[in-house]
Coordinates of C-alpha atoms in Angstrom, one line a residue:
Chain A
M16 CA 160.4 134.8 157.6
I17 CA 161.7 138.6 157.8
G18 CA 158.8 140.9 158.9
E19 CA 158.8 144.8 158.2
L20 CA 158.7 147.3 160.6
S21 CA 157.4 151.0 159.7
R22 CA 159.9 154.1 160.5
K23 CA 157.3 154.9 163.3
D24 CA 157.2 151.7 164.5
A25 CA 161.2 151.4 164.5
A26 CA 161.5 154.7 166.3
E27 CA 159.0 153.5 169.1
K28 CA 160.6 150.1 169.4
F29 CA 164.3 151.5 169.7
A30 CA 163.1 154.0 172.3
E31 CA 161.8 151.1 174.3
L32 CA 165.2 148.8 174.0
S33 CA 167.0 151.8 174.7
K34 CA 165.1 152.5 178.0
R35 CA 166.3 149.0 178.9
D36 CA 169.9 149.1 177.7
F37 CA 169.1 146.5 175.1
E38 CA 168.9 143.9 177.9
N39 CA 166.2 141.1 178.7
L40 CA 165.3 141.1 174.8
S41 CA 162.9 138.4 173.4
F42 CA 163.1 137.2 169.7
P43 CA 160.7 136.0 167.2
K44 CA 159.7 132.2 167.1
G45 CA 161.9 130.0 164.7
S46 CA 164.8 132.5 164.5
D47 CA 166.7 130.9 167.5
E48 CA 169.3 128.9 165.2
F49 CA 169.8 131.7 162.8
R50 CA 170.5 134.1 165.8
K51 CA 173.0 131.5 167.5
D52 CA 174.6 131.3 164.5
I53 CA 175.1 134.7 163.8
I54 CA 176.1 135.3 167.5
E55 CA 178.4 132.7 167.6
Y56 CA 180.4 133.7 164.5
S57 CA 180.1 137.5 165.8
K58 CA 181.8 136.4 168.7
S59 CA 184.5 134.4 167.5
I60 CA 185.8 136.6 164.8
K61 CA 185.8 139.4 167.7
S62 CA 188.4 137.3 170.0
T63 CA 190.5 136.5 166.5
I64 CA 190.6 140.1 165.7
A65 CA 191.4 141.3 169.2
E66 CA 194.3 138.9 169.3
S67 CA 195.6 140.0 166.0
N68 CA 194.9 143.7 166.6
G69 CA 192.5 143.8 164.0
S70 CA 190.4 146.3 162.8
M71 CA 186.8 147.1 163.1
Y72 CA 186.7 147.0 159.2
E73 CA 187.9 143.4 159.4
Y74 CA 184.8 142.6 161.9
D75 CA 182.3 144.1 159.7
L76 CA 184.1 142.2 156.5
R77 CA 183.5 138.9 158.4
L78 CA 180.5 139.1 159.9
G79 CA 179.1 140.7 156.6
L80 CA 180.0 137.9 154.5
Y81 CA 178.7 135.6 156.8
F82 CA 175.5 137.1 157.5
Y83 CA 175.3 137.4 153.6
K84 CA 175.4 133.7 153.4
K85 CA 173.2 132.9 155.8
I86 CA 170.3 135.0 155.6
N87 CA 170.1 134.4 151.8
E88 CA 170.2 130.3 152.6
V89 CA 168.2 130.7 155.9
Y90 CA 165.3 133.3 154.5
N91 CA 165.9 133.0 150.8
F92 CA 166.6 136.6 151.1
S93 CA 166.9 138.4 147.9
E94 CA 167.5 141.9 146.3
R95 CA 163.7 142.2 146.5
D96 CA 163.9 142.1 150.0
A97 CA 167.0 144.2 150.5
S98 CA 165.3 146.9 148.7
Q99 CA 162.7 147.3 151.3
D100 CA 163.8 149.4 154.2
G101 CA 160.9 148.2 156.5
K102 CA 162.6 144.7 156.2
W103 CA 166.2 146.2 157.5
R104 CA 164.3 147.8 160.5
Y105 CA 162.8 144.3 161.4
I106 CA 166.3 142.9 161.2
S107 CA 167.7 145.4 163.2
L108 CA 165.3 146.0 165.9
V109 CA 163.4 142.8 166.2
L110 CA 165.9 139.9 164.8
L111 CA 169.4 141.0 165.8
P112 CA 169.2 143.9 167.9
D113 CA 171.8 143.0 170.3
V114 CA 174.4 142.3 167.5
V115 CA 174.0 145.7 166.4
Y116 CA 173.9 147.0 169.8
S117 CA 177.4 145.3 170.4
R118 CA 178.8 146.9 167.2
W119 CA 177.6 150.9 167.7
T120 CA 175.8 150.8 171.0
A121 CA 172.5 152.8 171.3
N122 CA 173.2 154.5 167.8
E123 CA 169.8 155.1 166.2
T124 CA 171.2 155.8 162.7
R125 CA 172.6 152.2 162.7
F126 CA 169.4 150.8 163.5
F127 CA 166.7 152.5 161.6
S128 CA 166.9 156.2 161.3
H129 CA 169.5 156.6 158.3
P130 CA 168.5 154.5 155.8
T131 CA 171.8 153.8 154.2
R132 CA 173.7 153.3 157.5
I133 CA 171.7 150.7 159.1
Y134 CA 174.3 148.4 160.0
F135 CA 173.2 145.0 158.4
K136 CA 171.8 146.7 155.3
S137 CA 175.0 148.2 154.8
L138 CA 176.8 145.1 155.2
W139 CA 174.3 143.0 153.0
W140 CA 174.7 145.6 149.9
Y141 CA 178.2 146.0 150.5
I142 CA 179.0 142.2 149.9
H143 CA 176.3 142.0 147.4
L144 CA 177.9 144.7 145.2
S145 CA 181.2 143.4 145.6
W146 CA 180.2 139.8 145.0
Q147 CA 182.6 138.0 142.8
G148 CA 180.9 134.6 142.8
S149 CA 182.1 132.7 145.8
E150 CA 182.7 133.6 149.3
E151 CA 186.8 133.3 148.8
K152 CA 186.9 135.4 145.6
T153 CA 184.9 138.1 147.5
L154 CA 187.0 137.9 150.6
E155 CA 190.2 138.2 148.5
I156 CA 189.1 141.6 146.7
L157 CA 187.6 143.2 150.0
K158 CA 190.2 142.4 152.6
N159 CA 192.5 145.4 152.2
N160 CA 189.7 147.7 152.2
T161 CA 188.7 150.5 155.0
T162 CA 185.0 151.3 156.7
D163 CA 185.0 154.5 154.6
D164 CA 184.9 152.0 151.3
V165 CA 181.8 150.7 152.5
V166 CA 180.2 153.8 152.9
Q167 CA 181.9 155.0 149.6
L168 CA 180.2 151.9 147.8
V169 CA 177.0 151.7 149.3
E170 CA 175.8 155.3 149.7
R171 CA 176.5 156.1 146.1
I172 CA 172.9 154.7 144.8
G173 CA 172.1 157.5 142.6
S174 CA 168.5 158.4 142.1
L175 CA 167.7 155.4 140.1
G176 CA 169.4 152.4 141.9
Y177 CA 172.8 150.4 142.0
R178 CA 174.4 149.5 138.7
I179 CA 175.3 146.0 140.2
D180 CA 177.5 144.7 137.3
L181 CA 179.2 148.1 137.0
Y182 CA 179.8 148.0 140.8
R183 CA 181.3 144.3 140.7
E184 CA 183.9 145.2 138.5
I185 CA 184.9 148.3 139.9
M186 CA 185.2 146.3 143.5
N187 CA 187.3 143.9 141.5
Y188 CA 189.5 146.2 139.7
Y189 CA 190.0 148.0 142.9
G190 CA 190.9 145.0 144.9
N191 CA 193.4 143.9 142.7
L192 CA 195.3 147.3 142.7
E193 CA 198.5 146.8 144.3
V194 CA 198.2 147.8 148.0
S195 CA 201.4 149.7 147.5
R196 CA 200.1 151.6 144.4
K197 CA 200.2 155.4 145.5
G198 CA 196.6 155.7 144.4
R199 CA 195.3 153.4 147.0
S200 CA 196.3 155.5 150.0
A201 CA 195.7 158.9 148.1
G202 CA 191.7 157.9 148.2
I203 CA 191.7 156.5 144.6
F204 CA 188.1 154.7 145.2
R205 CA 186.6 158.0 146.4
K206 CA 188.0 159.5 143.3
V207 CA 186.6 156.7 140.8
M208 CA 183.2 156.6 142.4
K209 CA 182.8 160.3 141.9
L210 CA 184.2 160.1 138.2
N211 CA 181.9 157.5 137.6
T212 CA 178.9 159.5 139.1
T213 CA 180.1 162.4 136.4
R214 CA 180.8 160.2 133.5
G215 CA 177.6 158.3 134.3
K216 CA 175.2 160.8 133.2
M217 CA 176.2 160.8 129.6
I218 CA 177.7 157.4 129.0
E219 CA 176.2 154.2 129.7
P220 CA 179.3 151.8 131.1
A221 CA 177.4 148.6 129.8
L222 CA 177.0 150.4 126.2
H223 CA 181.1 151.0 126.2
N224 CA 182.8 149.1 123.4
G225 CA 185.4 147.8 125.7
G226 CA 182.7 146.5 128.1
T227 CA 182.0 147.2 131.5
R228 CA 185.5 146.3 132.3
G229 CA 187.2 148.5 129.7
Y230 CA 184.9 151.4 131.2
V231 CA 186.2 150.6 134.5
K232 CA 190.0 150.9 133.6
E233 CA 189.3 154.0 132.1
L234 CA 188.2 155.3 135.6
F235 CA 191.2 154.0 137.1
D236 CA 193.6 155.1 134.4
Y237 CA 192.3 158.5 134.6
F238 CA 193.9 159.1 137.8
D239 CA 197.3 157.7 137.3
Chain B
M1 CA 165.9 162.7 129.5
S2 CA 167.9 165.3 131.7
S3 CA 167.9 168.8 130.1
E4 CA 171.8 169.0 130.5
L5 CA 173.6 171.0 127.9
K6 CA 175.0 168.7 125.6
F7 CA 178.0 169.4 122.8
Y8 CA 177.0 166.8 120.3
R9 CA 174.0 165.7 118.3
E10 CA 170.9 163.7 119.9
M11 CA 168.1 162.4 118.7
N12 CA 165.3 164.9 118.1
E13 CA 161.9 165.1 117.1
K14 CA 162.5 165.7 113.6
L15 CA 165.1 163.1 113.3
F16 CA 162.9 160.8 115.1
M17 CA 160.2 160.8 112.8
K18 CA 162.5 160.5 109.7
I19 CA 163.6 157.2 110.7
G20 CA 160.0 155.9 111.3
Y21 CA 159.8 153.9 114.5
E22 CA 157.3 151.4 115.1
A23 CA 156.7 149.2 118.4
E24 CA 154.6 146.2 118.8
P25 CA 152.9 145.5 122.0
V26 CA 155.0 144.3 124.8
S27 CA 154.5 140.6 125.7
L28 CA 155.1 139.2 129.2
S29 CA 156.0 135.4 130.1
H30 CA 157.7 133.5 132.5
T31 CA 158.9 130.1 133.2
L32 CA 156.5 127.4 135.0
N33 CA 157.3 124.0 135.5
G34 CA 160.3 124.4 133.0
Q35 CA 158.1 125.6 130.5
I36 CA 157.6 129.3 129.2
R37 CA 154.2 130.4 130.0
K38 CA 152.5 133.7 128.1
L39 CA 151.3 136.1 130.7
V40 CA 147.8 137.4 130.3
L41 CA 147.0 140.9 132.3
E42 CA 143.9 141.5 133.8
D43 CA 142.6 144.6 131.8
D44 CA 140.2 145.7 134.4
A45 CA 143.3 146.4 136.9
Q46 CA 145.0 148.7 134.1
F47 CA 141.6 150.7 133.9
E48 CA 141.0 150.7 137.5
M49 CA 144.4 152.3 138.5
G50 CA 144.0 154.8 135.7
L51 CA 147.3 154.2 134.2
D52 CA 148.7 156.0 131.3
E53 CA 149.2 153.9 127.8
N54 CA 152.9 153.4 128.9
T55 CA 152.3 151.8 132.3
V56 CA 151.6 148.2 132.5
L57 CA 150.4 146.9 135.9
I58 CA 151.7 143.2 136.1
E59 CA 148.5 141.3 137.5
D60 CA 148.1 137.8 136.1
K61 CA 144.6 137.4 134.9
D62 CA 144.8 133.5 136.3
A63 CA 146.7 134.9 139.4
I64 CA 149.7 132.3 138.7
W65 CA 152.4 134.6 138.4
D66 CA 153.9 135.6 141.6
V67 CA 157.2 138.1 141.7
N68 CA 158.3 135.8 144.7
E69 CA 158.1 132.7 142.6
H70 CA 158.5 133.1 139.3
D71 CA 161.1 134.9 137.0
L72 CA 159.6 137.6 134.5
N73 CA 160.5 137.8 130.9
I74 CA 159.8 141.0 129.0
H75 CA 160.0 141.0 125.2
F76 CA 160.2 143.9 123.3
K77 CA 160.2 144.1 119.2
C78 CA 160.2 147.1 117.2
Y79 CA 161.3 148.4 114.0
I80 CA 163.5 151.3 112.6
N81 CA 161.9 151.7 108.8
N82 CA 165.0 154.3 107.9
P83 CA 167.8 153.5 109.8
Q84 CA 170.5 155.3 107.4
F85 CA 169.2 158.5 108.6
L86 CA 170.9 158.4 112.0
F87 CA 174.1 158.7 110.0
G88 CA 175.8 161.5 108.2
G89 CA 174.9 165.2 107.6
N90 CA 171.3 165.5 109.5
G91 CA 172.1 162.5 111.8
V92 CA 173.6 161.6 115.1
A93 CA 176.5 159.7 113.9
T94 CA 179.2 160.3 111.4
D95 CA 179.4 158.2 108.0
D96 CA 182.3 155.8 109.5
A97 CA 180.8 155.5 113.1
K98 CA 178.7 152.5 114.2
V99 CA 175.6 153.3 116.7
G100 CA 173.7 150.7 118.7
F101 CA 170.4 149.8 120.7
A102 CA 169.9 149.0 123.9
L103 CA 167.3 148.3 126.4
R104 CA 168.2 150.4 129.6
W105 CA 166.2 149.5 133.0
H106 CA 166.0 151.1 136.4
S107 CA 163.8 150.1 139.5
K108 CA 164.3 152.8 142.1
S109 CA 162.2 151.2 144.4
S110 CA 164.4 147.7 143.8
K111 CA 167.6 150.0 144.0
Q112 CA 169.0 148.6 140.7
R113 CA 169.4 149.6 137.2
G114 CA 170.9 148.0 134.3
T115 CA 171.4 147.8 130.3
E116 CA 171.4 145.2 127.8
K117 CA 172.6 145.8 124.2
V118 CA 170.2 144.9 121.5
K119 CA 171.7 145.4 117.8
V120 CA 174.6 147.4 116.7
I121 CA 174.3 148.9 113.1
D122 CA 176.4 151.1 110.5
R123 CA 175.7 153.1 107.5
S124 CA 175.8 149.9 105.1
I125 CA 172.5 148.8 106.7
E126 CA 169.8 148.0 104.0
G127 CA 166.2 148.3 104.6
R128 CA 164.3 148.4 107.8
C129 CA 166.3 147.4 111.1
V130 CA 164.2 145.1 113.3
L131 CA 165.2 145.1 116.9
E132 CA 164.0 142.4 119.1
H133 CA 165.0 141.6 122.7
T134 CA 164.0 140.1 126.0
L135 CA 164.9 141.4 129.4
K136 CA 164.7 138.6 132.2
F137 CA 164.3 139.0 135.7
S138 CA 164.8 136.3 138.3
E139 CA 162.4 136.1 141.0
K140 CA 162.7 137.8 143.8
K141 CA 164.4 140.8 142.3
L142 CA 162.4 143.3 141.6
F143 CA 160.1 145.3 144.2
G144 CA 157.8 148.0 143.2
E145 CA 158.2 149.6 139.9
L146 CA 160.3 149.3 136.8
T147 CA 160.8 151.4 133.9
V148 CA 162.7 150.1 130.6
E149 CA 163.8 152.7 127.9
L150 CA 165.0 151.9 124.3
V151 CA 167.9 153.8 124.0
L152 CA 170.3 154.9 120.7
Y153 CA 173.8 154.8 121.5
L154 CA 177.2 155.5 120.0
E155 CA 178.9 152.1 119.7
E156 CA 182.0 153.3 118.0
P157 CA 183.1 156.7 117.4
S158 CA 184.6 158.1 114.0
S159 CA 188.1 157.4 113.5
V160 CA 188.6 160.9 113.0
V161 CA 187.5 163.7 115.1
S162 CA 184.2 165.0 114.0
P163 CA 183.1 168.1 115.9
S164 CA 179.5 168.4 117.0
Y165 CA 179.2 164.6 117.2
A166 CA 179.6 162.4 120.2
S167 CA 183.1 160.9 120.6
N168 CA 183.2 158.6 123.5
S169 CA 182.0 155.2 123.1
G170 CA 178.7 154.5 125.1
T171 CA 177.3 157.8 124.7
V172 CA 173.4 157.9 124.8
L173 CA 172.4 159.6 121.6
G174 CA 168.4 159.4 122.4
V175 CA 165.6 157.8 124.3
L176 CA 163.3 156.3 121.7
D177 CA 160.4 154.7 123.5
F178 CA 160.1 153.7 127.2
K179 CA 157.7 151.6 129.1
N180 CA 156.8 151.4 132.9
F181 CA 155.7 148.3 134.7
V182 CA 154.0 148.2 138.0
I183 CA 155.0 145.0 140.3
D184 CA 153.7 146.2 143.7
G185 CA 151.7 149.2 143.5
Q186 CA 152.4 152.6 144.2
S187 CA 155.2 154.0 146.5
S188 CA 157.0 157.3 147.0
A189 CA 156.1 160.3 148.8
F190 CA 156.9 163.7 150.0
P191 CA 160.0 162.9 152.3
I192 CA 158.0 163.7 155.8
V193 CA 159.1 161.0 158.4
E194 CA 157.9 160.4 162.2
V195 CA 160.4 159.9 164.9
H196 CA 161.0 159.4 168.3
A197 CA 163.4 161.9 169.7
P198 CA 162.7 162.6 173.2
E199 CA 165.4 165.6 173.4
A200 CA 164.6 167.0 170.0
P201 CA 162.4 170.0 169.0
L202 CA 158.9 169.2 167.4
W203 CA 160.5 169.1 163.9
Y204 CA 163.8 169.4 162.3
V205 CA 165.5 168.7 159.1
T206 CA 168.0 166.0 158.4
F207 CA 170.3 166.2 155.2
N208 CA 172.0 162.9 154.3
Y209 CA 173.1 163.4 150.6
T210 CA 176.5 162.8 148.9
D211 CA 175.3 164.6 145.9
V212 CA 172.3 166.7 145.1
M213 CA 172.7 166.1 141.6
S214 CA 172.0 162.6 141.5
D215 CA 170.6 161.6 145.3
S216 CA 167.0 161.0 145.1
F217 CA 164.7 163.2 146.8
T218 CA 163.4 161.2 149.2
E219 CA 163.6 160.4 153.3
E220 CA 166.9 158.7 152.7
N221 CA 168.7 161.8 151.9
I222 CA 166.6 164.7 152.8
A223 CA 163.8 164.4 155.8
I224 CA 161.4 166.7 157.5
N225 CA 161.4 165.0 161.0
L226 CA 158.3 165.3 162.9
N227 CA 159.2 164.2 166.8
M228 CA 156.4 161.8 168.1
A229 CA 158.1 162.4 171.6
H230 CA 157.7 166.0 171.8
K231 CA 154.7 167.3 173.9
N232 CA 153.3 169.3 171.2
Y233 CA 153.3 166.5 168.6
N234 CA 149.2 166.3 169.1
I235 CA 148.9 169.6 167.5
V236 CA 150.5 168.2 164.1
S237 CA 149.0 164.7 165.0
G238 CA 151.5 163.3 162.8
K239 CA 148.7 162.7 159.7
K240 CA 150.9 163.1 156.4
E241 CA 147.4 163.6 155.0
Q242 CA 146.2 166.4 156.7
M243 CA 148.3 168.6 154.9
N244 CA 145.5 171.6 155.7
N245 CA 146.5 171.4 159.3
P246 CA 148.0 174.9 159.6
V247 CA 150.5 174.3 162.2
L248 CA 152.0 171.2 159.8
T249 CA 151.7 173.7 156.9
E250 CA 153.9 176.3 158.8
I251 CA 156.4 173.4 159.6
I252 CA 156.4 172.4 156.0
S253 CA 156.9 175.8 154.7
S254 CA 159.8 176.4 157.1
A255 CA 161.5 173.4 156.4
L256 CA 161.2 173.7 152.6
H257 CA 162.9 177.3 153.0
V258 CA 165.8 175.3 154.8
I259 CA 166.1 172.9 152.3
V260 CA 166.2 175.5 149.6
E261 CA 169.0 177.6 151.5
K262 CA 170.9 174.7 152.2
V263 CA 170.9 173.2 148.6
M264 CA 171.8 176.5 147.3
K265 CA 175.1 176.7 149.0
E266 CA 176.0 173.6 147.2
D267 CA 178.7 173.7 144.7
D268 CA 176.0 172.5 142.0
S269 CA 173.6 175.5 142.9
Q270 CA 174.2 177.5 139.6
N271 CA 173.4 174.3 137.7
I272 CA 170.4 173.8 139.4
L273 CA 169.2 177.0 138.7
N274 CA 170.1 176.7 134.9
G275 CA 168.6 173.0 134.9
N276 CA 171.8 171.2 133.8
G277 CA 173.1 168.0 134.8
F278 CA 170.8 166.4 137.7
E279 CA 169.0 163.5 137.2
S280 CA 165.7 162.7 137.1
G281 CA 164.3 162.3 140.8
S282 CA 167.2 163.9 142.3
I283 CA 167.2 166.7 144.9
G284 CA 168.5 169.0 141.9
E285 CA 165.8 168.4 140.0
A286 CA 163.0 168.7 142.8
I287 CA 164.6 172.2 143.7
F288 CA 164.7 173.1 140.0
Y289 CA 161.2 172.3 139.8
F290 CA 160.1 174.3 143.1
I291 CA 162.2 177.2 142.0
T292 CA 161.2 177.5 138.3
T293 CA 157.6 175.9 138.4
F294 CA 156.3 177.4 141.5
N295 CA 157.9 180.6 141.3
W296 CA 159.9 180.4 144.7
D297 CA 161.9 183.4 144.8
I298 CA 165.4 183.1 146.1
S299 CA 166.9 186.2 145.8
S300 CA 166.4 187.2 149.6
P301 CA 165.6 184.9 152.7
E302 CA 162.4 186.9 153.3
K303 CA 161.4 187.0 149.9
L304 CA 161.9 183.2 149.6
A305 CA 160.0 182.7 152.9
A306 CA 156.9 184.7 151.4
S307 CA 157.4 183.2 148.3
I308 CA 157.1 179.7 149.5
R309 CA 154.1 180.3 151.9
N310 CA 152.3 181.9 149.4
D311 CA 152.7 178.9 146.9
W312 CA 152.2 176.3 149.3
E313 CA 149.3 177.6 151.3
S314 CA 147.4 178.1 147.9
R315 CA 147.7 174.4 147.1
V316 CA 147.0 172.8 150.6
G317 CA 143.8 171.3 150.7
G318 CA 144.1 171.5 146.8
E319 CA 145.9 169.1 144.7
G320 CA 149.1 169.3 147.2
F321 CA 152.4 167.4 145.9

């Protein structure tokens, strides 16, 4: 079961782990197999990426996909869980602190203090908001993105929450743009997300007569 | 609804009365062993929570339904007795346009929102229009609270440009009704957080927002941090409830000052002051509310500092936020 950690407890736990440089850690009972799978996978992609001169984005993407699949399976993890920051603080500081540490060292924003930057939380929502029905299809549309795209997507939650269907459609459209298309390197994703925030105040994307897809196409076409 | 200045016609009180809106009580159900089971709510719980008539606490009288195990169906049925008034001269759409009705839901505490179309009509509709729809939420999807609105929107604009009428498909023309559902009790508070920061001062403010007009006024985006690692922390004792602690009052006043000054430097500051374009629950709305409702004077730093304290000190120990 995924427990919860209050912000106060998270701050204390973080201070305690930092003092020990994240060494000699102990973990909750029953988490061994889950932890072992995540850690082994993390090591294997790290070495593959080192050999092929890959980016940190590639590491985050691969680990994110694997983590998303595992935690949903093993812990029956869902949107309900993923919307509770207490659970993410628990995952960061109790379940997988060593994995977060190996990616970010003792950076408190990635453990608990910045709610949209908690490492595994941002990975989970990045994958969830991009999900295309299967791991392969999701990987396919995300493989050419960057760490900035993760931030642009996950941090644009708005005051009422994510429109999940809309974001999946945007990620699909963006993922299928030609890499060579000029717009892509010119930060088109950021622009599209900003335009969406503005338009979304008056227009409800799902109610557009071209459907969500038609709405998304208009967003991208605007910058052509 | 936001108070943004719109250049097209929207639903207003007069038109709302003319179209004759009526709604049946909302009913709830869920799947149990492959069958649909009606959810009967605990009446006393509604009463004890002191909820208003638009808010429903989802507590199963027979204690079977559990959001972790069961889905949730919310069934709406309502009527528009005179839908023709939506079109033409005094309506919100031209005679050759199509309008639709949709259920739009959001749950800030579940970090999600969505919209489903219910029905599309045009001028040729005769008699009353019946709207019926069931929103289905799978198990383990929602957390906290849920709001569902019945909205009127433009499905298909007129083929000719008609000034003063909305022209983009998907434009929301009005909210006809809404209901709140409570799944997990209360959440949300003033954005004060306790941190453990050995090198930092007793308190400080952090900003993590991207857009003041849409990001929520919560600790994710703006936080007043009280430092537990500070030697004077015991003076504020970290109890958010103790709002009448004078040191804490002073910290909060100073922090609010910092927040208002910061937000007033954003590009959107004029829109905030005019009450335009921010989403409900956003930082922009909070600042607008502070300035207009509590009479905070932003004309100079010293006036701002004094007016925040006048206001805040008059309310602590009283109703508070």
